[in-house]
Amino acid sequence: RRSSPSRRRIVEWMRDTSEGRPTQFGLWFVAEPDAIGADRVYQGDEELGSGRGGRFQPYLIHDGRLARFEKLPADITSEPRYRRAREGGRPAVTPPYRAFVGGRERRLISIAVPVWNGGRLLGVAGTDFELGSPASELRRVRPLGGRTTAIGPDGDWLYHPDGGLIGMPAAPGDPQIGLTPAQMAAIRAARPDISDVTVEGQVMRRFIQPFDVGLTGKKVVLVTDIPLQALNLPVRELRY
């Protein structure tokens, strides 16, 4: 079985990664209890044992300056950004949500992946992206070099990299997005979906995630593409 990396090594990798990606707001890792060293040894250490009882759950945020540590909520294991990947056992994307981080409330989207080591779950690694005006700010959300687009309740593009298509119906055959008939069926049904696609020669993991628009009963669908090679990077880095 592969040996687990040290807590210090993971924190250093997170700092280097966060400072190299200023559009990435937050980077976090929630380890399983005692998965990377005995938790009790690290009680009171703000970087290496910030969770309850010394559990390893570092969180780095980057809000325009250098990356700095922030405490994850005490109930992080009950939040969707953690639970979707932990319980599903595969990468997951959240719909936009609000969280109090860095001294103020922010609107975020999170992407999380479970990290395994020889069949043993080490924990869940996640990335947070901050949104301003949801549609216009999506152009800034480039998860691990990918992109996020949005489709409104009526099936029209709320955000598309080709501004001329905003407000036009989403349909299969778009050369930039490449929606398949099966993906369009998931979008029309407002049903979550995960699949792999090849866009402009690059293999992407595509996440289709609907979310409610207030109390209207309507749903907006986010289509998030992440390069498959980049998505696997956190797993490789944390395992070796």
Short mmCIF file of C-alpha atoms in Angstrom, two decimals:
data_model
loop_
_atom_site.label_atom_id
_atom_site.label_comp_id
_atom_site.label_asym_id
_atom_site.label_seq_id
_atom_site.Cartn_x
_atom_site.Cartn_y
_atom_site.Cartn_z
CA ARG A 1 0.00 0.00 0.00
CA ARG A 2 1.23 3.49 -0.81
CA SER A 3 2.26 5.57 2.18
CA SER A 4 0.25 8.71 2.92
CA PRO A 5 1.87 12.13 2.47
CA SER A 6 2.61 14.21 5.56
CA ARG A 7 0.29 17.00 6.67
CA ARG A 8 3.06 19.54 6.16
CA ARG A 9 3.65 18.39 2.59
CA ILE A 10 -0.06 18.69 1.76
CA VAL A 11 -0.23 22.21 3.21
CA GLU A 12 2.82 23.29 1.19
CA TRP A 13 1.29 21.85 -2.01
CA MET A 14 -1.98 23.67 -1.27
CA ARG A 15 -0.19 26.97 -0.72
CA ASP A 16 1.79 26.66 -3.97
CA THR A 17 -1.37 25.67 -5.88
CA SER A 18 -3.49 28.47 -4.43
CA GLU A 19 -0.94 31.21 -5.08
CA GLY A 20 -0.54 29.99 -8.66
CA ARG A 21 -4.27 30.26 -9.41
CA PRO A 22 -5.59 33.68 -8.32
CA THR A 23 -9.03 33.08 -9.90
CA GLN A 24 -9.47 30.13 -7.54
CA PHE A 25 -10.91 31.55 -4.33
CA GLY A 26 -10.50 28.66 -1.92
CA LEU A 27 -8.72 25.34 -1.67
CA TRP A 28 -9.50 22.85 1.10
CA PHE A 29 -8.94 19.29 2.22
CA VAL A 30 -10.94 17.42 4.86
CA ALA A 31 -9.14 14.25 5.92
CA GLU A 32 -10.82 11.23 7.39
CA PRO A 33 -10.19 10.96 11.16
CA ASP A 34 -6.61 9.84 11.83
CA ALA A 35 -6.08 9.23 8.10
CA ILE A 36 -2.89 11.33 7.96
CA GLY A 37 -1.27 10.96 11.33
CA ALA A 38 -2.99 10.70 14.72
CA ASP A 39 -5.32 13.69 15.08
CA ARG A 40 -4.66 14.13 18.81
CA VAL A 41 -1.00 14.95 18.14
CA TYR A 42 -2.03 18.06 16.17
CA GLN A 43 -4.67 19.54 18.48
CA GLY A 44 -4.28 23.32 18.64
CA ASP A 45 -2.15 23.57 15.48
CA GLU A 46 -3.99 26.09 13.24
CA GLU A 47 -2.47 24.74 10.03
CA LEU A 48 -2.07 21.02 10.66
CA GLY A 49 -4.92 20.26 13.05
CA SER A 50 -7.57 22.95 12.72
CA GLY A 51 -10.52 20.55 12.91
CA ARG A 52 -12.23 19.18 16.01
CA GLY A 53 -9.82 17.05 18.04
CA GLY A 54 -6.93 17.90 15.73
CA ARG A 55 -8.56 16.60 12.55
CA PHE A 56 -6.69 17.66 9.43
CA GLN A 57 -8.82 20.09 7.41
CA PRO A 58 -6.75 22.99 6.06
CA TYR A 59 -8.47 25.76 4.09
CA LEU A 60 -6.62 28.38 2.06
CA ILE A 61 -8.39 31.36 0.53
CA HIS A 62 -7.07 33.76 -2.10
CA ASP A 63 -9.02 37.01 -2.25
CA GLY A 64 -6.70 39.13 -4.39
CA ARG A 65 -3.71 38.97 -2.10
CA LEU A 66 -1.48 36.11 -1.00
CA ALA A 67 -3.18 32.91 0.05
CA ARG A 68 -3.98 32.75 3.75
CA PHE A 69 -5.47 30.21 6.11
CA GLU A 70 -9.13 30.37 7.07
CA LYS A 71 -11.03 27.98 9.33
CA LEU A 72 -13.55 25.69 7.72
CA PRO A 73 -16.96 25.62 9.42
CA ALA A 74 -17.18 23.19 12.33
CA ASP A 75 -19.99 21.39 10.49
CA ILE A 76 -18.15 21.12 7.15
CA THR A 77 -18.87 17.36 6.99
CA SER A 78 -22.61 18.11 6.81
CA GLU A 79 -22.24 20.67 3.99
CA PRO A 80 -23.09 19.68 0.38
CA ARG A 81 -19.66 20.72 -0.91
CA TYR A 82 -18.15 17.91 1.21
CA ARG A 83 -20.99 15.40 1.38
CA ARG A 84 -21.66 15.14 -2.38
CA ALA A 85 -18.15 13.83 -3.05
CA ARG A 86 -17.75 11.88 0.22
CA GLU A 87 -21.03 9.98 -0.03
CA GLY A 88 -21.03 9.65 -3.82
CA GLY A 89 -17.44 8.45 -4.00
CA ARG A 90 -16.78 10.54 -7.12
CA PRO A 91 -16.16 14.19 -8.14
CA ALA A 92 -19.05 16.54 -7.52
CA VAL A 93 -20.03 20.15 -8.28
CA THR A 94 -22.37 22.19 -6.09
CA PRO A 95 -24.92 24.72 -7.29
CA PRO A 96 -24.18 28.29 -6.13
CA TYR A 97 -24.55 28.77 -2.38
CA ARG A 98 -23.80 31.46 0.22
CA ALA A 99 -21.11 31.11 2.90
CA PHE A 100 -19.49 33.47 5.39
CA VAL A 101 -15.78 33.38 4.51
CA GLY A 102 -12.97 35.88 5.00
CA GLY A 103 -15.07 38.26 7.07
CA ARG A 104 -18.09 38.53 4.78
CA GLU A 105 -20.81 36.59 3.03
CA ARG A 106 -19.86 35.29 -0.41
CA ARG A 107 -21.59 33.44 -3.22
CA LEU A 108 -19.59 30.34 -4.14
CA ILE A 109 -19.50 27.28 -6.38
CA SER A 110 -17.45 24.32 -5.14
CA ILE A 111 -15.87 21.34 -6.88
CA ALA A 112 -14.79 18.41 -4.72
CA VAL A 113 -13.10 15.04 -5.30
CA PRO A 114 -12.64 12.07 -2.96
CA VAL A 115 -8.97 11.15 -2.47
CA TRP A 116 -8.18 7.45 -2.24
CA ASN A 117 -4.95 5.66 -1.36
CA GLY A 118 -4.86 1.98 -2.26
CA GLY A 119 -8.57 1.55 -1.66
CA ARG A 120 -8.57 3.59 1.56
CA LEU A 121 -10.31 6.96 1.61
CA LEU A 122 -7.93 9.69 2.78
CA GLY A 123 -10.48 12.51 2.60
CA VAL A 124 -12.10 15.01 0.26
CA ALA A 125 -10.28 17.80 -1.57
CA GLY A 126 -12.22 20.80 -2.80
CA THR A 127 -11.93 24.07 -4.68
CA ASP A 128 -14.21 27.10 -4.19
CA PHE A 129 -14.90 29.75 -6.83
CA GLU A 130 -16.51 33.07 -5.97
CA LEU A 131 -19.38 34.49 -8.00
CA GLY A 132 -20.56 38.06 -8.23
CA SER A 133 -23.49 38.59 -10.61
CA PRO A 134 -24.12 34.91 -11.39
CA ALA A 135 -24.38 35.04 -15.18
CA SER A 136 -21.76 37.69 -15.99
CA GLU A 137 -19.24 36.34 -13.46
CA LEU A 138 -19.30 32.83 -14.88
CA ARG A 139 -16.71 33.88 -17.43
CA ARG A 140 -14.24 34.11 -14.51
CA VAL A 141 -15.04 30.63 -13.22
CA ARG A 142 -12.45 28.43 -14.91
CA PRO A 143 -12.13 25.42 -12.61
CA LEU A 144 -8.71 23.87 -13.12
CA GLY A 145 -8.57 25.44 -16.57
CA GLY A 146 -12.12 24.46 -17.48
CA ARG A 147 -15.24 26.58 -17.81
CA THR A 148 -18.82 26.99 -16.59
CA THR A 149 -21.83 27.95 -18.68
CA ALA A 150 -25.47 28.44 -17.65
CA ILE A 151 -28.87 27.65 -19.19
CA GLY A 152 -32.04 29.37 -18.00
CA PRO A 153 -35.42 27.85 -17.09
CA ASP A 154 -36.66 28.40 -20.65
CA GLY A 155 -33.72 26.52 -22.19
CA ASP A 156 -31.86 29.62 -23.42
CA TRP A 157 -28.22 30.38 -22.71
CA LEU A 158 -27.77 32.66 -19.69
CA TYR A 159 -24.03 32.55 -20.21
CA HIS A 160 -22.07 31.22 -23.16
CA PRO A 161 -18.45 32.03 -24.14
CA ASP A 162 -19.84 33.31 -27.46
CA GLY A 163 -21.75 36.38 -26.29
CA GLY A 164 -23.83 36.33 -29.45
CA LEU A 165 -25.53 33.12 -28.29
CA ILE A 166 -26.69 34.47 -24.92
CA GLY A 167 -30.49 34.41 -24.98
CA MET A 168 -30.54 31.83 -27.78
CA PRO A 169 -31.81 28.26 -27.26
CA ALA A 170 -29.24 25.72 -26.14
CA ALA A 171 -29.07 22.79 -28.55
CA PRO A 172 -26.86 19.83 -29.50
CA GLY A 173 -24.22 20.47 -32.12
CA ASP A 174 -22.79 23.71 -30.68
CA PRO A 175 -19.08 23.36 -31.64
CA GLN A 176 -17.86 25.26 -28.56
CA ILE A 177 -19.88 23.37 -25.96
CA GLY A 178 -20.77 20.18 -27.79
CA LEU A 179 -23.90 19.21 -25.87
CA THR A 180 -25.05 15.68 -26.69
CA PRO A 181 -28.72 14.66 -27.02
CA ALA A 182 -28.45 12.75 -23.72
CA GLN A 183 -27.07 15.85 -21.97
CA MET A 184 -29.81 18.02 -23.44
CA ALA A 185 -32.36 15.54 -22.10
CA ALA A 186 -30.82 15.90 -18.61
CA ILE A 187 -30.88 19.70 -18.94
CA ARG A 188 -34.53 19.78 -20.04
CA ALA A 189 -35.47 17.49 -17.14
CA ALA A 190 -33.33 19.56 -14.72
CA ARG A 191 -31.58 16.33 -13.76
CA PRO A 192 -27.95 16.18 -12.50
CA ASP A 193 -25.60 14.34 -14.83
CA ILE A 194 -21.89 13.52 -15.08
CA SER A 195 -20.21 12.37 -18.29
CA ASP A 196 -16.97 12.66 -20.25
CA VAL A 197 -16.85 14.67 -23.47
CA THR A 198 -14.20 15.74 -25.93
CA VAL A 199 -14.29 19.45 -26.71
CA GLU A 200 -11.82 20.95 -29.19
CA GLY A 201 -9.58 17.91 -28.80
CA GLN A 202 -9.55 17.95 -24.97
CA VAL A 203 -11.20 15.32 -22.78
CA MET A 204 -13.44 16.96 -20.17
CA ARG A 205 -15.48 15.71 -17.24
CA ARG A 206 -18.85 17.44 -17.65
CA PHE A 207 -21.07 18.17 -14.65
CA ILE A 208 -24.68 19.19 -15.25
CA GLN A 209 -26.11 20.68 -12.06
CA PRO A 210 -29.57 22.29 -11.77
CA PHE A 211 -30.39 24.65 -8.89
CA ASP A 212 -33.49 26.46 -7.75
CA VAL A 213 -34.01 30.16 -8.46
CA GLY A 214 -35.27 31.50 -5.16
CA LEU A 215 -38.89 30.48 -4.48
CA THR A 216 -39.96 30.69 -8.12
CA GLY A 217 -40.02 26.93 -8.69
CA LYS A 218 -37.78 27.53 -11.73
CA LYS A 219 -34.34 26.02 -12.22
CA VAL A 220 -31.12 27.24 -13.81
CA VAL A 221 -28.67 24.60 -15.03
CA LEU A 222 -24.92 25.00 -14.71
CA VAL A 223 -22.77 23.08 -17.19
CA THR A 224 -19.23 22.81 -15.82
CA ASP A 225 -16.39 21.28 -17.85
CA ILE A 226 -13.12 20.36 -16.16
CA PRO A 227 -10.13 18.88 -18.03
CA LEU A 228 -9.94 15.26 -16.94
CA GLN A 229 -6.16 15.41 -16.54
CA ALA A 230 -6.41 18.46 -14.25
CA LEU A 231 -9.26 16.93 -12.25
CA ASN A 232 -7.07 13.95 -11.38
CA LEU A 233 -4.15 16.17 -10.32
CA PRO A 234 -5.26 16.73 -6.70
CA VAL A 235 -5.63 12.98 -6.26
CA ARG A 236 -2.14 12.31 -7.62
CA GLU A 237 -0.54 15.10 -5.60
CA LEU A 238 -2.14 14.07 -2.32
CA ARG A 239 -1.39 10.38 -2.78
CA TYR A 240 2.32 10.54 -3.53
#
